[in-house]
CSV table of N, CA and C in Angstrom, one decimal:
chain,number,residue,atom,x,y,z
A,208,MET,N,117.2,75.9,14.4
A,208,MET,CA,117.6,77.1,15.1
A,208,MET,C,118.4,76.7,16.3
A,209,ASN,N,119.6,77.3,16.4
A,209,ASN,CA,120.5,76.9,17.5
A,209,ASN,C,120.0,77.5,18.8
A,210,LYS,N,120.5,77.0,19.9
A,210,LYS,CA,120.1,77.3,21.3
A,210,LYS,C,120.2,78.8,21.5
A,211,ASP,N,121.3,79.5,21.2
A,211,ASP,CA,121.4,80.9,21.4
A,211,ASP,C,120.4,81.7,20.7
A,212,LEU,N,120.2,81.4,19.4
A,212,LEU,CA,119.1,82.1,18.6
A,212,LEU,C,117.7,81.8,19.2
A,213,LEU,N,117.5,80.6,19.6
A,213,LEU,CA,116.2,80.3,20.2
A,213,LEU,C,116.0,81.1,21.4
A,214,GLU,N,116.9,81.2,22.3
A,214,GLU,CA,116.8,82.0,23.5
A,214,GLU,C,116.6,83.5,23.2
A,215,LYS,N,117.4,84.0,22.2
A,215,LYS,CA,117.3,85.4,21.8
A,215,LYS,C,115.8,85.7,21.3
A,216,GLU,N,115.3,84.8,20.5
A,216,GLU,CA,113.9,85.0,20.0
A,216,GLU,C,112.9,84.9,21.1
A,217,ALA,N,113.1,84.1,22.0
A,217,ALA,CA,112.2,84.0,23.2
A,217,ALA,C,112.2,85.3,24.0
A,218,LEU,N,113.4,85.8,24.2
A,218,LEU,CA,113.5,87.1,24.9
A,218,LEU,C,112.8,88.2,24.1
A,219,LYS,N,113.1,88.3,22.8
A,219,LYS,CA,112.4,89.3,22.0
A,219,LYS,C,110.9,89.2,22.1
A,220,PHE,N,110.4,88.0,22.0
A,220,PHE,CA,108.9,87.7,22.0
A,220,PHE,C,108.4,88.2,23.4
A,221,SER,N,109.1,87.9,24.5
A,221,SER,CA,108.7,88.2,25.8
A,221,SER,C,108.7,89.7,26.0
A,222,ILE,N,109.7,90.4,25.5
A,222,ILE,CA,109.7,91.9,25.5
A,222,ILE,C,108.5,92.5,24.8
A,223,GLU,N,108.2,91.9,23.6
A,223,GLU,CA,107.1,92.4,22.8
A,223,GLU,C,105.8,92.2,23.6
A,224,HIS,N,105.7,91.0,24.2
A,224,HIS,CA,104.5,90.7,25.0
A,224,HIS,C,104.3,91.7,26.1
A,225,GLU,N,105.4,92.1,26.8
A,225,GLU,CA,105.3,93.0,27.9
A,225,GLU,C,104.9,94.4,27.4
A,226,VAL,N,105.4,94.8,26.3
A,226,VAL,CA,105.1,96.1,25.7
A,226,VAL,C,103.6,96.2,25.3
A,227,LYS,N,103.1,95.1,24.7
A,227,LYS,CA,101.7,95.0,24.3
A,227,LYS,C,100.8,95.1,25.5
A,228,ASN,N,101.3,94.7,26.7
A,228,ASN,CA,100.5,94.8,27.9
A,228,ASN,C,100.8,96.0,28.7
A,229,GLY,N,101.4,97.1,28.0
A,229,GLY,CA,101.5,98.4,28.6
A,229,GLY,C,102.7,98.5,29.6
A,230,ARG,N,103.6,97.6,29.6
A,230,ARG,CA,104.7,97.7,30.5
A,230,ARG,C,106.0,98.2,29.7
A,231,LYS,N,107.0,98.6,30.4
A,231,LYS,CA,108.2,99.1,29.8
A,231,LYS,C,109.4,98.1,30.2
A,232,PRO,N,109.6,97.0,29.5
A,232,PRO,CA,110.6,96.0,29.9
A,232,PRO,C,112.0,96.4,29.4
A,233,PHE,N,113.0,95.8,30.1
A,233,PHE,CA,114.3,95.9,29.6
A,233,PHE,C,115.1,94.6,30.0
A,234,ILE,N,116.0,94.2,29.2
A,234,ILE,CA,116.8,93.0,29.5
A,234,ILE,C,117.9,93.4,30.5
A,235,VAL,N,118.1,92.5,31.5
A,235,VAL,CA,119.2,92.6,32.5
A,235,VAL,C,120.1,91.4,32.4
A,236,THR,N,121.3,91.6,32.9
A,236,THR,CA,122.3,90.4,33.0
A,236,THR,C,122.7,90.2,34.4
A,237,ASN,N,123.1,89.0,34.7
A,237,ASN,CA,123.6,88.6,36.0
A,237,ASN,C,122.7,89.1,37.2
A,238,ALA,N,121.4,88.9,37.0
A,238,ALA,CA,120.5,89.3,38.0
A,238,ALA,C,119.7,88.1,38.5
A,239,GLY,N,119.9,86.9,37.9
A,239,GLY,CA,119.1,85.8,38.3
A,239,GLY,C,117.7,85.7,37.5
A,240,PHE,N,117.5,86.6,36.6
A,240,PHE,CA,116.4,86.6,35.8
A,240,PHE,C,116.8,87.4,34.5
A,241,ASP,N,115.9,87.5,33.5
A,241,ASP,CA,116.3,88.0,32.2
A,241,ASP,C,115.7,89.4,31.9
A,242,ILE,N,114.5,89.7,32.5
A,242,ILE,CA,113.8,91.0,32.1
A,242,ILE,C,113.3,91.6,33.4
A,243,ILE,N,113.4,93.0,33.4
A,243,ILE,CA,112.6,93.7,34.4
A,243,ILE,C,111.6,94.5,33.6
A,244,SER,N,110.3,94.3,34.1
A,244,SER,CA,109.2,95.0,33.4
A,244,SER,C,108.3,95.5,34.5
A,245,GLY,N,108.4,96.8,34.7
A,245,GLY,CA,107.6,97.4,35.8
A,245,GLY,C,108.2,96.8,37.1
A,246,GLU,N,107.3,96.2,37.9
A,246,GLU,CA,107.7,95.5,39.1
A,246,GLU,C,108.1,94.0,38.9
A,247,ARG,N,107.8,93.5,37.7
A,247,ARG,CA,108.0,92.1,37.4
A,247,ARG,C,109.5,91.8,37.1
A,248,LYS,N,109.9,90.7,37.7
A,248,LYS,CA,111.3,90.2,37.4
A,248,LYS,C,111.0,88.9,36.6
A,249,ILE,N,111.4,88.8,35.4
A,249,ILE,CA,111.0,87.7,34.5
A,249,ILE,C,112.1,86.8,34.1
A,250,GLU,N,112.0,85.5,34.3
A,250,GLU,CA,112.9,84.5,33.8
A,250,GLU,C,112.3,84.0,32.5
A,251,VAL,N,113.0,84.0,31.4
A,251,VAL,CA,112.4,83.5,30.1
A,251,VAL,C,113.1,82.2,29.8
A,252,ARG,N,112.3,81.2,29.4
A,252,ARG,CA,112.8,79.9,28.9
A,252,ARG,C,112.2,79.7,27.5
A,253,ALA,N,113.1,79.2,26.6
A,253,ALA,CA,112.6,78.9,25.3
A,253,ALA,C,112.4,77.4,25.2
A,254,LYS,N,111.4,77.0,24.4
A,254,LYS,CA,111.1,75.5,24.2
A,254,LYS,C,110.9,75.3,22.8
A,255,LYS,N,111.4,74.2,22.3
A,255,LYS,CA,111.2,73.8,20.9
A,255,LYS,C,110.6,72.4,20.9
A,256,ASN,N,110.0,72.0,19.9
A,256,ASN,CA,109.4,70.6,19.8
A,256,ASN,C,110.4,69.5,19.7
A,257,ASP,N,111.1,69.3,20.8
A,257,ASP,CA,112.2,68.3,20.7
A,257,ASP,C,111.9,67.2,21.8
A,258,GLY,N,110.8,67.3,22.5
A,258,GLY,CA,110.4,66.2,23.5
A,258,GLY,C,111.1,66.4,24.8
A,259,ASN,N,112.0,67.4,24.9
A,259,ASN,CA,112.7,67.6,26.2
A,259,ASN,C,112.0,68.5,27.1
A,260,PRO,N,111.9,68.2,28.4
A,260,PRO,CA,111.2,69.1,29.3
A,260,PRO,C,112.0,70.4,29.6
A,261,ILE,N,111.3,71.4,30.1
A,261,ILE,CA,112.0,72.6,30.6
A,261,ILE,C,112.6,72.2,32.0
A,262,ILE,N,113.9,72.5,32.2
A,262,ILE,CA,114.5,72.3,33.4
A,262,ILE,C,114.6,73.6,34.2
A,263,LEU,N,114.1,73.5,35.4
A,263,LEU,CA,114.2,74.7,36.3
A,263,LEU,C,115.3,74.5,37.2
A,264,THR,N,116.2,75.5,37.4
A,264,THR,CA,117.3,75.4,38.3
A,264,THR,C,116.8,75.6,39.8
A,265,LYS,N,117.6,75.2,40.7
A,265,LYS,CA,117.2,75.4,42.1
A,265,LYS,C,117.0,76.9,42.4
A,266,GLU,N,117.7,77.7,41.7
A,266,GLU,CA,117.6,79.2,41.9
A,266,GLU,C,116.2,79.6,41.3
A,267,ASN,N,115.8,79.1,40.2
A,267,ASN,CA,114.5,79.4,39.6
A,267,ASN,C,113.3,79.1,40.6
A,268,ILE,N,113.4,77.9,41.1
A,268,ILE,CA,112.4,77.4,42.0
A,268,ILE,C,112.4,78.2,43.3
A,269,GLU,N,113.5,78.5,43.8
A,269,GLU,CA,113.7,79.4,45.0
A,269,GLU,C,113.0,80.8,44.7
A,270,ALA,N,113.4,81.3,43.6
A,270,ALA,CA,112.8,82.7,43.2
A,270,ALA,C,111.3,82.6,43.1
A,271,LEU,N,110.8,81.6,42.4
A,271,LEU,CA,109.3,81.5,42.2
A,271,LEU,C,108.7,81.3,43.6
A,272,ASN,N,109.3,80.7,44.5
A,272,ASN,CA,108.7,80.5,45.9
A,272,ASN,C,108.9,81.7,46.8
A,273,ASN,N,109.9,82.5,46.6
A,273,ASN,CA,110.2,83.5,47.6
A,273,ASN,C,110.3,84.9,47.1
A,274,LYS,N,110.6,85.2,45.8
A,274,LYS,CA,110.7,86.6,45.4
A,274,LYS,C,109.4,87.1,45.0
A,275,GLU,N,109.1,88.3,45.4
A,275,GLU,CA,107.9,89.0,45.0
A,275,GLU,C,108.0,89.4,43.6
A,276,ASN,N,107.0,89.3,42.8
A,276,ASN,CA,106.9,89.7,41.4
A,276,ASN,C,107.9,89.0,40.5
A,277,PHE,N,108.2,87.8,40.9
A,277,PHE,CA,109.1,86.9,40.0
A,277,PHE,C,108.1,86.1,39.1
A,278,TRP,N,108.4,86.1,37.8
A,278,TRP,CA,107.6,85.4,36.8
A,278,TRP,C,108.5,84.5,36.0
A,279,LEU,N,108.0,83.4,35.6
A,279,LEU,CA,108.6,82.5,34.7
A,279,LEU,C,107.8,82.4,33.4
A,280,TYR,N,108.4,82.8,32.3
A,280,TYR,CA,107.7,82.7,31.0
A,280,TYR,C,108.4,81.6,30.2
A,281,VAL,N,107.6,80.7,29.7
A,281,VAL,CA,108.1,79.7,28.8
A,281,VAL,C,107.5,80.0,27.4
A,282,VAL,N,108.4,80.2,26.4
A,282,VAL,CA,108.1,80.5,25.1
A,282,VAL,C,108.4,79.3,24.2
A,283,HIS,N,107.4,78.9,23.4
A,283,HIS,CA,107.5,77.8,22.5
A,283,HIS,C,107.7,78.3,21.1
A,284,MET,N,108.7,77.7,20.5
A,284,MET,CA,109.0,78.0,19.1
A,284,MET,C,108.5,76.8,18.2
A,285,ASP,N,107.6,77.0,17.3
A,285,ASP,CA,107.0,75.9,16.5
A,285,ASP,C,108.0,75.6,15.4
A,286,GLU,N,107.6,74.6,14.6
A,286,GLU,CA,108.5,74.2,13.5
A,286,GLU,C,108.8,75.2,12.5
A,287,ARG,N,108.0,76.3,12.4
A,287,ARG,CA,108.3,77.5,11.5
A,287,ARG,C,109.0,78.6,12.3
A,288,ASN,N,109.5,78.3,13.5
A,288,ASN,CA,110.1,79.2,14.4
A,288,ASN,C,109.3,80.4,14.8
A,289,LYS,N,108.0,80.2,14.8
A,289,LYS,CA,107.0,81.2,15.3
A,289,LYS,C,106.8,81.0,16.8
A,290,PRO,N,107.1,82.1,17.6
A,290,PRO,CA,106.9,81.9,19.0
A,290,PRO,C,105.5,82.0,19.5
A,291,LYS,N,105.2,81.4,20.6
A,291,LYS,CA,103.9,81.5,21.3
A,291,LYS,C,104.2,81.3,22.8
A,292,MET,N,103.4,82.0,23.6
A,292,MET,CA,103.6,81.9,25.1
A,292,MET,C,102.9,80.6,25.5
A,293,LEU,N,103.7,79.7,26.2
A,293,LEU,CA,103.2,78.5,26.7
A,293,LEU,C,102.7,78.6,28.1
A,294,LEU,N,103.5,79.3,28.9
A,294,LEU,CA,103.3,79.4,30.3
A,294,LEU,C,103.8,80.7,30.9
A,295,LYS,N,102.9,81.3,31.7
A,295,LYS,CA,103.3,82.5,32.5
A,295,LYS,C,102.9,82.1,33.9
A,296,ILE,N,103.9,82.0,34.8
A,296,ILE,CA,103.5,81.6,36.2
A,296,ILE,C,104.3,82.5,37.2
A,297,ASN,N,103.6,82.8,38.3
A,297,ASN,CA,104.3,83.7,39.3
A,297,ASN,C,104.1,83.0,40.7
A,298,LYS,N,104.6,83.7,41.7
A,298,LYS,CA,104.5,83.2,43.0
A,298,LYS,C,103.1,82.8,43.5
A,299,GLU,N,102.1,83.6,43.1
A,299,GLU,CA,100.8,83.4,43.6
A,299,GLU,C,100.3,82.0,43.0
A,300,GLU,N,100.6,81.7,41.8
A,300,GLU,CA,100.2,80.4,41.2
A,300,GLU,C,100.9,79.3,41.9
A,301,ILE,N,102.2,79.5,42.3
A,301,ILE,CA,102.9,78.4,43.0
A,301,ILE,C,102.3,78.2,44.3
A,302,VAL,N,101.9,79.3,45.0
A,302,VAL,CA,101.3,79.2,46.3
A,302,VAL,C,99.9,78.4,46.2
A,303,LYS,N,99.2,78.7,45.2
A,303,LYS,CA,97.9,78.0,45.0
A,303,LYS,C,98.1,76.5,44.8
A,304,ARG,N,99.2,76.1,44.2
A,304,ARG,CA,99.4,74.7,43.9
A,304,ARG,C,100.4,74.1,44.9
A,305,LYS,N,100.7,74.7,46.0
A,305,LYS,CA,101.7,74.2,46.9
A,305,LYS,C,101.5,72.8,47.4
A,306,ASN,N,100.3,72.3,47.5
A,306,ASN,CA,100.0,71.0,47.9
A,306,ASN,C,99.8,70.0,46.8
A,307,GLU,N,100.1,70.4,45.6
A,307,GLU,CA,99.9,69.6,44.4
A,307,GLU,C,101.3,69.2,43.9
A,308,HIS,N,101.4,68.1,43.3
A,308,HIS,CA,102.6,67.7,42.6
A,308,HIS,C,102.4,68.2,41.2
A,309,VAL,N,103.1,69.2,40.8
A,309,VAL,CA,102.9,69.9,39.5
A,309,VAL,C,104.1,69.5,38.6
A,310,TYR,N,103.8,69.0,37.4
A,310,TYR,CA,104.9,68.7,36.5
A,310,TYR,C,104.4,69.2,35.1
A,311,TRP,N,105.1,70.1,34.6
A,311,TRP,CA,104.7,70.7,33.3
A,311,TRP,C,105.6,70.0,32.2
A,312,GLU,N,104.9,69.4,31.3
A,312,GLU,CA,105.6,68.8,30.1
A,312,GLU,C,105.0,69.5,28.9
A,313,PHE,N,105.9,69.9,28.1
A,313,PHE,CA,105.5,70.7,26.9
A,313,PHE,C,105.9,69.8,25.7
A,314,SER,N,104.9,69.6,24.8
A,314,SER,CA,105.2,68.8,23.6
A,314,SER,C,104.8,69.5,22.4
């Protein structure tokens, strides 16, 4: 699965996840995040079993630290291209871990 299709599937999965949880999400562009869902601003990252870590941009880290209701969703696509939510993290989680060195590696 190429990168564009992988990202599209991760967005679709994240939208479905939000709908299942009673929210009304929609995709946005040029906003610094991918989805607005109620008050949530969600950045979606797709991950495949390739051994590479998820890279967060300076803007992602700034948003996680400073924007209210900013969420990072990491969606993993398995070898059959079936998506699964690996990580959902928001500002409150970052604040709880502010004194820890946190490194997320997905394999």
